[in-house]
Amino acid sequence: MKERIERLKKLTYIPQKEIAWLIEQAELSVKQQAIIEENKRQQEVTVLQFRQAQKDIQQLSGDRKRYKQALEKIITNLNFAITVAQNELEGDGK
């Protein structure tokens, strides 16, 4: 393609066939540029979605940790209540 372009640069008159080829190449270039721009846009969207997913995972991990701590406290309190109840029952039985 470079050779053909260099040859065309040297011509003072460009035949219709060569003009059609140049137009075709320009149209292809425009299409390629549009595809490149669309790919860049899709990459940006993907990066944003990935970052949002990372934030969501971090938030869910934090929520999980808080729920686990709360559940552990509830279990500890229930175990304590069970122990108190057992002690009371044993005290009534003596």
Coordinates of N, CA, C and O in Angstrom, one line a residue:
M1 N 0.8 -1.2 0.0 CA 0.0 0.0 0.0 C 0.9 1.3 0.0 O 0.6 2.2 -0.7
K2 N 2.0 1.2 0.8 CA 2.9 2.4 0.8 C 3.4 2.7 -0.6 O 3.5 3.9 -0.9
E3 N 3.8 1.7 -1.3 CA 4.3 1.9 -2.6 C 3.3 2.6 -3.5 O 3.6 3.5 -4.3
R4 N 2.1 2.1 -3.4 CA 1.0 2.7 -4.3 C 0.8 4.2 -3.9 O 0.6 5.0 -4.8
I5 N 0.8 4.5 -2.6 CA 0.6 5.9 -2.2 C 1.8 6.7 -2.7 O 1.5 7.8 -3.2
E6 N 3.0 6.3 -2.6 CA 4.2 7.0 -3.0 C 4.1 7.3 -4.6 O 4.4 8.3 -5.0
R7 N 3.6 6.2 -5.3 CA 3.5 6.4 -6.7 C 2.4 7.4 -7.1 O 2.6 8.3 -7.9
L8 N 1.3 7.5 -6.3 CA 0.3 8.4 -6.5 C 0.7 9.8 -6.2 O 0.3 10.8 -6.9
K9 N 1.6 10.0 -5.2 CA 2.1 11.3 -4.9 C 2.8 12.0 -6.0 O 2.9 13.2 -6.2
K10 N 3.5 11.1 -6.8 CA 4.3 11.6 -7.9 C 3.5 12.0 -9.1 O 4.0 12.7 -10.0
L11 N 2.3 11.6 -9.2 CA 1.4 11.8 -10.4 C 0.9 13.2 -10.3 O 0.5 13.8 -9.3
T12 N 0.8 13.9 -11.5 CA 0.1 15.2 -11.5 C -1.4 15.0 -11.8 O -2.2 15.8 -11.5
Y13 N -1.7 13.9 -12.5 CA -3.1 13.6 -12.8 C -3.3 12.2 -12.2 O -2.5 11.3 -12.4
I14 N -4.4 12.1 -11.4 CA -4.7 10.8 -10.8 C -5.9 10.2 -11.5 O -7.0 10.8 -11.6
P15 N -5.7 9.0 -12.1 CA -6.8 8.4 -12.8 C -8.0 8.1 -11.9 O -7.8 7.9 -10.7
Q16 N -9.2 7.9 -12.5 CA -10.4 7.7 -11.7 C -10.3 6.4 -10.9 O -10.8 6.4 -9.8
K17 N -9.7 5.4 -11.4 CA -9.5 4.1 -10.7 C -8.7 4.3 -9.4 O -9.0 3.8 -8.4
E18 N -7.7 5.2 -9.5 CA -6.9 5.4 -8.4 C -7.6 6.3 -7.3 O -7.4 6.1 -6.1
I19 N -8.4 7.2 -7.8 CA -9.2 8.0 -6.9 C -10.2 7.2 -6.1 O -10.4 7.3 -4.9
A20 N -10.8 6.2 -6.9 CA -11.8 5.3 -6.2 C -11.0 4.5 -5.2 O -11.6 4.3 -4.1
W21 N -9.8 4.0 -5.5 CA -9.0 3.3 -4.5 C -8.7 4.1 -3.2 O -8.9 3.7 -2.1
L22 N -8.4 5.4 -3.5 CA -8.1 6.3 -2.4 C -9.3 6.5 -1.5 O -9.2 6.5 -0.3
I23 N -10.5 6.7 -2.1 CA -11.7 6.9 -1.4 C -12.0 5.6 -0.6 O -12.4 5.7 0.6
E24 N -11.8 4.5 -1.2 CA -12.1 3.2 -0.5 C -11.2 3.1 0.7 O -11.6 2.7 1.8
Q25 N -9.9 3.5 0.6 CA -9.0 3.4 1.7 C -9.4 4.4 2.8 O -9.3 4.1 4.0
A26 N -9.8 5.6 2.4 CA -10.2 6.6 3.4 C -11.5 6.1 4.1 O -11.5 6.2 5.4
E27 N -12.4 5.4 3.4 CA -13.6 4.9 4.1 C -13.2 3.8 5.0 O -13.8 3.7 6.1
L28 N -12.3 2.9 4.6 CA -11.8 1.8 5.5 C -11.2 2.4 6.7 O -11.4 1.9 7.9
S29 N -10.4 3.5 6.5 CA -9.7 4.1 7.7 C -10.7 4.7 8.7 O -10.6 4.5 9.9
V30 N -11.8 5.3 8.1 CA -12.8 5.8 9.0 C -13.5 4.7 9.8 O -13.8 4.8 11.0
K31 N -13.8 3.6 9.1 CA -14.5 2.5 9.8 C -13.6 1.9 10.8 O -14.0 1.6 11.9
Q32 N -12.3 1.8 10.5 CA -11.3 1.2 11.5 C -11.2 2.2 12.7 O -11.2 1.7 13.8
Q33 N -11.2 3.4 12.5 CA -11.2 4.4 13.6 C -12.4 4.3 14.4 O -12.3 4.4 15.7
A34 N -13.6 4.1 13.8 CA -14.8 4.0 14.6 C -14.8 2.7 15.4 O -15.2 2.7 16.6
I35 N -14.2 1.6 14.9 CA -14.1 0.4 15.6 C -13.1 0.6 16.8 O -13.4 0.1 17.9
I36 N -12.0 1.2 16.5 CA -11.1 1.5 17.6 C -11.7 2.3 18.7 O -11.5 2.0 19.9
E37 N -12.4 3.3 18.4 CA -13.1 4.2 19.4 C -14.1 3.4 20.2 O -14.2 3.5 21.4
E38 N -14.9 2.5 19.5 CA -15.9 1.7 20.2 C -15.2 0.7 21.1 O -15.6 0.5 22.2
N39 N -14.1 0.1 20.7 CA -13.3 -0.8 21.5 C -12.8 -0.1 22.8 O -12.8 -0.6 23.9
K40 N -12.3 1.2 22.6 CA -11.8 2.0 23.7 C -13.0 2.2 24.7 O -12.8 2.1 25.9
R41 N -14.1 2.6 24.1 CA -15.3 2.9 25.0 C -15.7 1.6 25.8 O -16.0 1.7 27.0
Q42 N -15.7 0.5 25.1 CA -16.1 -0.8 25.8 C -15.0 -1.1 26.9 O -15.4 -1.6 27.9
Q43 N -13.8 -0.9 26.6 CA -12.7 -1.1 27.6 C -13.0 -0.2 28.8 O -12.8 -0.7 30.0
E44 N -13.3 1.0 28.6 CA -13.6 2.0 29.7 C -14.7 1.5 30.5 O -14.7 1.5 31.8
V45 N -15.8 1.0 29.9 CA -17.0 0.5 30.6 C -16.6 -0.7 31.4 O -17.0 -0.8 32.5
T46 N -15.8 -1.6 30.8 CA -15.4 -2.8 31.5 C -14.6 -2.5 32.7 O -14.8 -3.1 33.8
V47 N -13.7 -1.5 32.5 CA -12.8 -1.1 33.7 C -13.7 -0.6 34.8 O -13.5 -0.9 36.0
L48 N -14.7 0.3 34.4 CA -15.6 0.8 35.4 C -16.4 -0.2 36.1 O -16.6 -0.2 37.4
Q49 N -16.9 -1.2 35.4 CA -17.7 -2.3 35.9 C -16.8 -3.1 36.9 O -17.2 -3.6 37.9
F50 N -15.5 -3.4 36.5 CA -14.6 -4.2 37.3 C -14.4 -3.4 38.6 O -14.4 -4.1 39.7
R51 N -14.1 -2.1 38.5 CA -13.8 -1.4 39.7 C -15.1 -1.4 40.7 O -14.9 -1.5 41.9
Q52 N -16.3 -1.3 40.1 CA -17.5 -1.3 40.9 C -17.6 -2.6 41.5 O -18.0 -2.7 42.7
A53 N -17.3 -3.7 40.8 CA -17.4 -5.1 41.4 C -16.4 -5.2 42.5 O -16.8 -5.8 43.5
Q54 N -15.2 -4.7 42.4 CA -14.3 -4.7 43.5 C -14.8 -4.0 44.7 O -14.7 -4.5 45.8
K55 N -15.4 -2.8 44.5 CA -16.0 -2.1 45.6 C -17.1 -2.9 46.3 O -17.2 -3.0 47.5
D56 N -17.9 -3.5 45.4 CA -19.1 -4.3 46.0 C -18.5 -5.5 46.8 O -19.1 -5.8 47.9
I57 N -17.5 -6.1 46.3 CA -16.9 -7.3 47.0 C -16.4 -6.8 48.3 O -16.6 -7.5 49.4
Q58 N -15.7 -5.7 48.3 CA -15.1 -5.2 49.6 C -16.2 -4.9 50.6 O -16.1 -5.2 51.8
Q59 N -17.3 -4.3 50.1 CA -18.4 -3.9 51.0 C -19.1 -5.2 51.5 O -19.4 -5.3 52.7
L60 N -19.3 -6.2 50.6 CA -19.9 -7.4 51.1 C -19.0 -8.2 52.1 O -19.5 -8.8 53.0
S61 N -17.7 -8.1 51.8 CA -16.8 -8.7 52.8 C -16.9 -8.1 54.2 O -16.9 -8.7 55.2
G62 N -17.0 -6.7 54.2 CA -17.1 -6.0 55.4 C -18.4 -6.3 56.1 O -18.5 -6.5 57.3
D63 N -19.5 -6.4 55.3 CA -20.8 -6.8 55.8 C -20.8 -8.2 56.4 O -21.3 -8.4 57.5
R64 N -20.1 -9.1 55.7 CA -20.0 -10.5 56.2 C -19.3 -10.5 57.5 O -19.7 -11.2 58.5
K65 N -18.2 -9.7 57.6 CA -17.4 -9.7 58.9 C -18.3 -9.1 60.0 O -18.3 -9.7 61.1
R66 N -19.1 -8.1 59.8 CA -19.9 -7.5 60.8 C -21.0 -8.5 61.2 O -21.3 -8.6 62.4
Y67 N -21.6 -9.1 60.2 CA -22.7 -10.1 60.6 C -22.1 -11.3 61.4 O -22.8 -11.8 62.3
K68 N -20.9 -11.7 61.0 CA -20.3 -12.8 61.7 C -20.0 -12.4 63.2 O -20.3 -13.2 64.1
Q69 N -19.5 -11.2 63.4 CA -19.3 -10.7 64.7 C -20.5 -10.6 65.6 O -20.6 -11.0 66.7
A70 N -21.6 -10.1 64.9 CA -22.9 -10.0 65.6 C -23.4 -11.4 66.0 O -23.9 -11.6 67.1
L71 N -23.3 -12.3 65.0 CA -23.8 -13.7 65.3 C -23.0 -14.3 66.4 O -23.6 -15.0 67.3
E72 N -21.7 -14.1 66.5 CA -20.9 -14.6 67.5 C -21.3 -14.0 68.9 O -21.3 -14.8 69.9
K73 N -21.6 -12.8 68.9 CA -22.1 -12.1 70.2 C -23.4 -12.8 70.6 O -23.7 -13.1 71.8
I74 N -24.3 -13.0 69.6 CA -25.6 -13.6 70.0 C -25.4 -15.0 70.5 O -26.0 -15.4 71.5
I75 N -24.5 -15.8 69.9 CA -24.3 -17.1 70.3 C -23.7 -17.1 71.7 O -24.1 -17.9 72.6
T76 N -22.7 -16.2 72.0 CA -22.2 -16.0 73.3 C -23.2 -15.7 74.4 O -23.3 -16.3 75.4
N77 N -24.1 -14.8 74.0 CA -25.2 -14.4 74.9 C -26.2 -15.6 75.2 O -26.6 -15.8 76.3
L78 N -26.5 -16.3 74.1 CA -27.4 -17.5 74.2 C -26.7 -18.6 75.1 O -27.4 -19.2 76.0
N79 N -25.4 -18.8 74.9 CA -24.7 -19.8 75.7 C -24.7 -19.3 77.2 O -24.9 -20.2 78.1
F80 N -24.5 -18.1 77.4 CA -24.6 -17.5 78.8 C -26.0 -17.7 79.4 O -26.1 -18.2 80.5
A81 N -27.0 -17.4 78.6 CA -28.4 -17.6 79.1 C -28.7 -19.1 79.4 O -29.4 -19.4 80.3
I82 N -28.2 -19.9 78.5 CA -28.4 -21.4 78.7 C -27.7 -21.8 80.0 O -28.3 -22.6 80.8
T83 N -26.5 -21.4 80.2 CA -25.8 -21.7 81.4 C -26.5 -21.2 82.7 O -26.6 -21.9 83.7
V84 N -27.0 -20.0 82.6 CA -27.7 -19.4 83.8 C -29.0 -20.2 84.0 O -29.3 -20.6 85.2
A85 N -29.7 -20.6 83.0 CA -30.9 -21.4 83.1 C -30.6 -22.8 83.7 O -31.3 -23.2 84.5
Q86 N -29.5 -23.4 83.2 CA -29.2 -24.7 83.7 C -28.8 -24.6 85.2 O -29.2 -25.4 86.0
N87 N -28.1 -23.5 85.6 CA -27.7 -23.3 87.0 C -28.9 -23.1 87.9 O -29.0 -23.7 89.0
E88 N -29.9 -22.4 87.3 CA -31.1 -22.2 88.1 C -31.9 -23.5 88.3 O -32.5 -23.8 89.3
L89 N -31.9 -24.3 87.2 CA -32.6 -25.5 87.2 C -31.9 -26.5 88.2 O -32.6 -27.2 89.0
E90 N -30.6 -26.5 88.2 CA -29.9 -27.4 89.1 C -30.1 -26.9 90.5 O -30.1 -27.7 91.5
G91 N -30.1 -25.6 90.8 CA -30.3 -25.1 92.1 C -31.7 -25.4 92.6 O -31.9 -25.6 93.8
D92 N -32.7 -25.4 91.8 CA -34.1 -25.8 92.2 C -34.2 -27.2 92.5 O -35.0 -27.7 93.3
G93 N -33.4 -28.1 91.8 CA -33.5 -29.5 92.0 C -32.8 -30.0 93.3 O -33.0 -31.1 93.7
K94 N -31.9 -29.2 93.9 CA -31.2 -29.6 95.1 C -32.0 -29.5 96.4 O -32.8 -28.9 96.8

